[in-house]
Short mmCIF file of C-alpha atoms in Angstrom, two decimals:
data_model
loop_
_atom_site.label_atom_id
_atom_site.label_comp_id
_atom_site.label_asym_id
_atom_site.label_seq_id
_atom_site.Cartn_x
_atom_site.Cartn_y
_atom_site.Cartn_z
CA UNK A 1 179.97 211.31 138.51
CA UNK A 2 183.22 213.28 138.58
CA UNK A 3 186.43 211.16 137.81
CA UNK A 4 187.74 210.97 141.15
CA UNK A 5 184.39 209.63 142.80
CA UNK A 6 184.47 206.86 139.61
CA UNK A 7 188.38 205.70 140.22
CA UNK A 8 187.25 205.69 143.76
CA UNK A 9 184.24 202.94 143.21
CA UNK A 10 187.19 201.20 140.58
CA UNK A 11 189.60 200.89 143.13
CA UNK A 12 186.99 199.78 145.74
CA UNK A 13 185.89 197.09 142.59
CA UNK A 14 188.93 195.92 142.36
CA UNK A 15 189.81 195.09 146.28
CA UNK A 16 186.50 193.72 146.55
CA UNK A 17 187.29 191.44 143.82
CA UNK A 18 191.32 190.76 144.91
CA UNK A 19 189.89 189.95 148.72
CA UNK A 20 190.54 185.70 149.28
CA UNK A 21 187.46 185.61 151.74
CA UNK A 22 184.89 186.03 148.87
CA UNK A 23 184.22 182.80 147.15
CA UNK A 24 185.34 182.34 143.25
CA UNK A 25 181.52 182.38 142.00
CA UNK A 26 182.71 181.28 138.16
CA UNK A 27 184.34 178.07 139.85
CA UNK A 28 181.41 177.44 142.33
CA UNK A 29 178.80 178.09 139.33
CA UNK A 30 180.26 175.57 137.01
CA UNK A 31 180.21 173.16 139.42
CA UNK A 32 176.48 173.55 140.58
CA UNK A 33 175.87 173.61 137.02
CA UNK A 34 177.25 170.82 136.27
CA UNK A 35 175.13 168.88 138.49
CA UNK A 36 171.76 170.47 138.47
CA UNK A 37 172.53 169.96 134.60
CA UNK A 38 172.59 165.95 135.07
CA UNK A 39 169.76 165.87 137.39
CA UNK A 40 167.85 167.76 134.92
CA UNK A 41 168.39 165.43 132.30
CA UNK A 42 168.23 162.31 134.23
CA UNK A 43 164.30 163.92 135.36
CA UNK A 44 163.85 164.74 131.54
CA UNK A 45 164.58 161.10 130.42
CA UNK A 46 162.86 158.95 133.19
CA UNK A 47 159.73 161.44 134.32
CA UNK A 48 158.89 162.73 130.42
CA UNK A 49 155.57 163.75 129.60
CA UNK A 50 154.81 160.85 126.45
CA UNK A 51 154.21 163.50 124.53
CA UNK A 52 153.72 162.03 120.61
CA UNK A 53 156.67 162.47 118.10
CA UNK A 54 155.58 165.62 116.08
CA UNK A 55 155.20 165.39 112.22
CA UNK A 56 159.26 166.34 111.10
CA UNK A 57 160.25 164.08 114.15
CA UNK A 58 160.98 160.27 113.68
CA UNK A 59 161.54 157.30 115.55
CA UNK A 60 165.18 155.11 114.93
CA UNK A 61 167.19 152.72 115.83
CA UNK A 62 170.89 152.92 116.94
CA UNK A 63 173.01 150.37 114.99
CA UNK A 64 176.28 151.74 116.16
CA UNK A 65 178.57 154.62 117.44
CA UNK A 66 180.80 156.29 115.52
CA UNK A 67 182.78 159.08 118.39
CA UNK A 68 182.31 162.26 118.96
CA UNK A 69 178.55 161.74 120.39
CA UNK A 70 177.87 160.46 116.03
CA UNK A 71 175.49 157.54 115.98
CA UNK A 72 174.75 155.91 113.17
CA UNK A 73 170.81 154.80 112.68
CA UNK A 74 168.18 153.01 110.67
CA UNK A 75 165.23 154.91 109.79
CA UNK A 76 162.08 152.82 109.25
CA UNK A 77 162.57 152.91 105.63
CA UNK A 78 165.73 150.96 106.26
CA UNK A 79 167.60 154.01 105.52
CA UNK A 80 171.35 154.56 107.89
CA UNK A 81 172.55 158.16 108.92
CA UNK A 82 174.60 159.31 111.55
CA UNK A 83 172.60 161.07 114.08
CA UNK A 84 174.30 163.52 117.00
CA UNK A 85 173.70 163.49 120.49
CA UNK A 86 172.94 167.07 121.42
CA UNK A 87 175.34 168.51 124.32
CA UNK A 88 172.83 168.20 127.63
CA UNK A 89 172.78 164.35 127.12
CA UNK A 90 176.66 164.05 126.50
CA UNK A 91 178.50 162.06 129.78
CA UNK A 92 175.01 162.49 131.10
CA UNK A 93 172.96 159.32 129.55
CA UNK A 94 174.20 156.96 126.91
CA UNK A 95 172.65 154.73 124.72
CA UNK A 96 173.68 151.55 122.95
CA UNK A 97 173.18 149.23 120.11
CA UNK A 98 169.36 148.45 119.66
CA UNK A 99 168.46 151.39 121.64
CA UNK A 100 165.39 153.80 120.19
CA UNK A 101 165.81 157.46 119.72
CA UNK A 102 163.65 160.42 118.58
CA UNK A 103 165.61 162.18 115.82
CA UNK A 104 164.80 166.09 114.42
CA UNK A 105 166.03 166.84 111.02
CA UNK A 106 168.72 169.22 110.86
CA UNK A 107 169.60 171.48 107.40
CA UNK A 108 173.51 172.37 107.86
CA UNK A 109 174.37 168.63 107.87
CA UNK A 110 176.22 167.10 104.98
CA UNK A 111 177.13 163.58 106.64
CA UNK A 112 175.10 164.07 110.00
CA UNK A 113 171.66 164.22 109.11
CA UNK A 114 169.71 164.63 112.37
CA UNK A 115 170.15 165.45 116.25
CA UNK A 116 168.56 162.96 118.83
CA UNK A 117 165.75 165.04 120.84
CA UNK A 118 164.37 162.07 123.16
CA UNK A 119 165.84 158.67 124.17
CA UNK A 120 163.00 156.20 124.08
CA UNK A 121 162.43 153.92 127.63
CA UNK A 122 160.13 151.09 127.44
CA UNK A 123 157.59 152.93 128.31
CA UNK A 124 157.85 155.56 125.69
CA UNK A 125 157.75 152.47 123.09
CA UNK A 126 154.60 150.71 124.51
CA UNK A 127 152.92 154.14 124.63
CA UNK A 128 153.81 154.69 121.00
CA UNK A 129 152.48 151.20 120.29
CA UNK A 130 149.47 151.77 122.11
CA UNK A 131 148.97 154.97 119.91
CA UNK A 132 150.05 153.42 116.81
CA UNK A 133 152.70 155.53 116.16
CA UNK A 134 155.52 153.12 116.56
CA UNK A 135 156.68 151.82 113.11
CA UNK A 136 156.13 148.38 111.65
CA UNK A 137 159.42 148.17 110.71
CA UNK A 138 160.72 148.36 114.50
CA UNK A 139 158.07 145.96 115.71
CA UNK A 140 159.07 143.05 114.43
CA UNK A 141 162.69 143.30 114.90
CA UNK A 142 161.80 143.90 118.82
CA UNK A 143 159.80 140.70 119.03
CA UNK A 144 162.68 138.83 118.12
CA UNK A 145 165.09 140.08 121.01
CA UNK A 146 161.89 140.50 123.51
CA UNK A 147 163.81 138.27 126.35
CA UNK A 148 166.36 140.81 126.93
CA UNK A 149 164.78 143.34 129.22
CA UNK A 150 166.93 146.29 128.50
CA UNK A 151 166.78 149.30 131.29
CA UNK A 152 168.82 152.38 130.53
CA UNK A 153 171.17 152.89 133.03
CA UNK A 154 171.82 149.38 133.78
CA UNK A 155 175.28 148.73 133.44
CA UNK A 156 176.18 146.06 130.60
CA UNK A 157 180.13 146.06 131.89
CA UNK A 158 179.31 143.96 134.87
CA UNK A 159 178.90 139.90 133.77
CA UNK A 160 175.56 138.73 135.54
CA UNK A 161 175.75 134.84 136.29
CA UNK A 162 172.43 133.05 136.68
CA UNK A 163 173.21 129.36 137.44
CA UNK A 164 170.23 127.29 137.47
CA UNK A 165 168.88 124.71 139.54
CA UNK A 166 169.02 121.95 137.79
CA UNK A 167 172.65 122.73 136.64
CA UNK A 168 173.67 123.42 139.92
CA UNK A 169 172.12 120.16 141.51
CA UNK A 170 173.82 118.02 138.60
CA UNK A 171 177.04 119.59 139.80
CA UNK A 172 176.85 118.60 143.18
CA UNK A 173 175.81 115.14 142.41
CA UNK A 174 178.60 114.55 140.46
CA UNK A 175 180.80 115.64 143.34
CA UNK A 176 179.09 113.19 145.87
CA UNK A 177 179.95 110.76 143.40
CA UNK A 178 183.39 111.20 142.99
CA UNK A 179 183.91 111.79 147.16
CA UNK A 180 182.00 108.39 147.42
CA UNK A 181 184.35 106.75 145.27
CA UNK A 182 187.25 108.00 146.77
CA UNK A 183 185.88 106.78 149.73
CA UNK A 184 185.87 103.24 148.15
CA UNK A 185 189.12 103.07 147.27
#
C-alpha cells in the first residue's frame, strides 16, 4: 500500500471514529459487562453443580471482616487466617459472620493465606454432610444456631417483628380492662 492510499484509510479511521452518531462501544461494553458479570455470578452461586471440595480445597467458617474484601476464618483445626474474596464476587454477593466458604491455598500470601472459590448455601452443606465431607468441627457448632434459617441474600438490615398470639391477645385484654374501668368511673 503506497503512503497516500494508507493516510487516506487514517484519515477515513479517524472521522469514522470523531462521528457523534456511532455509539461509544468502551462505555456501552462496561456497562453490559457489568451486568452480565452479576448475573453470572448470582447463576454460579445459586444453580452450582455440588461438585465435592477437591483435595488442596477446604471448607471454613467466616468469623469476621476485616475491609478490603479480607475475611478472617477458622479452619477446622481451629486455626484463623484472613481469606480474600476474589474480584467476580466483590459488590456482587456478600457473606457474613457464620457463613461457610470454600477456600484454595494461595503461595504469595504472607498475612492472607487463601482466596474464597465457592460460597456454601444450605444446600451445598447438607450435600457435603450427606457425602461426609463436611467437618466435625463445623457440625456441632451449626446444631447449636440451627433455628436461624440463614438464606444468602436475605437482607439482615431490615428488623423482622413476629408478635405472637398469645402476646398479642394478652395485650388487648389488658386494654379492655383498662377501657372498662374507665367506663366505671
Amino acid at each position: 500500500m503506497d503512503t497516500k492510499s494508507a493516510s487516506l484509510l487514517l484519515l477515513l479511521l479517524l472521522r469514522r471514529r470523531n462521528r457523534r452518531d456511532i455509539p461509544n462501544h468502551t462505555y456501552t461494553r462496561k456497562i453490559m459487562s457489568r451486568k452480565t458479570k452479576r448475573k453470572h455470578v448470582f447463576k454460579e452461586v445459586l444453580e452450582d453443580d455440588m461438585s465435592l471440595p477437591a483435595d488442596h480445597q477446604t471448607i471454613v467458617r467466616i468469623l469476621s471482616t476485616k475491609g478490603n474484601n479480607l475475611h478472617e476464618v477458622l479452619a477446622p483445626d481451629q486455626s484463623t487466617f484472613l481469606v480474600s474474596m476474589p474480584t467476580k464476587f466483590r459488590k456482587n454477593v456478600w457473606v457474613k459472620r457464620g457463613n461457610y466458604v470454600l477456600v484454595e491455598p494461595i503461595e504469595e500470601g504472607d498475612k492472607v493465606k487463601a482466596e474464597i472459590v465457592r460460597i456454601l448455601t444450605n444446600e451445598h452443606i447438607k450435600y457435603f454432610k450427606e457425602d461426609n465431607v463436611w467437618p466435625a468441627e463445623f457440625d456441632e457448632k451449626k446444631k447449636s444456631c440451627d433455628g436461624a434459617d440463614d438464606d444468602l441474600l436475605v437482607n439482615t438490615n431490615r428488623l423482622h417483628l413476629i408478635a405472637s398470639s398469645e402476646e398479642s391477645g394478652s395485650d388487648s385484654d389488658e386494654s379492655e380492662d383498662y377501657s372498662d374501668d374507665d367506663v366505671k368511673k
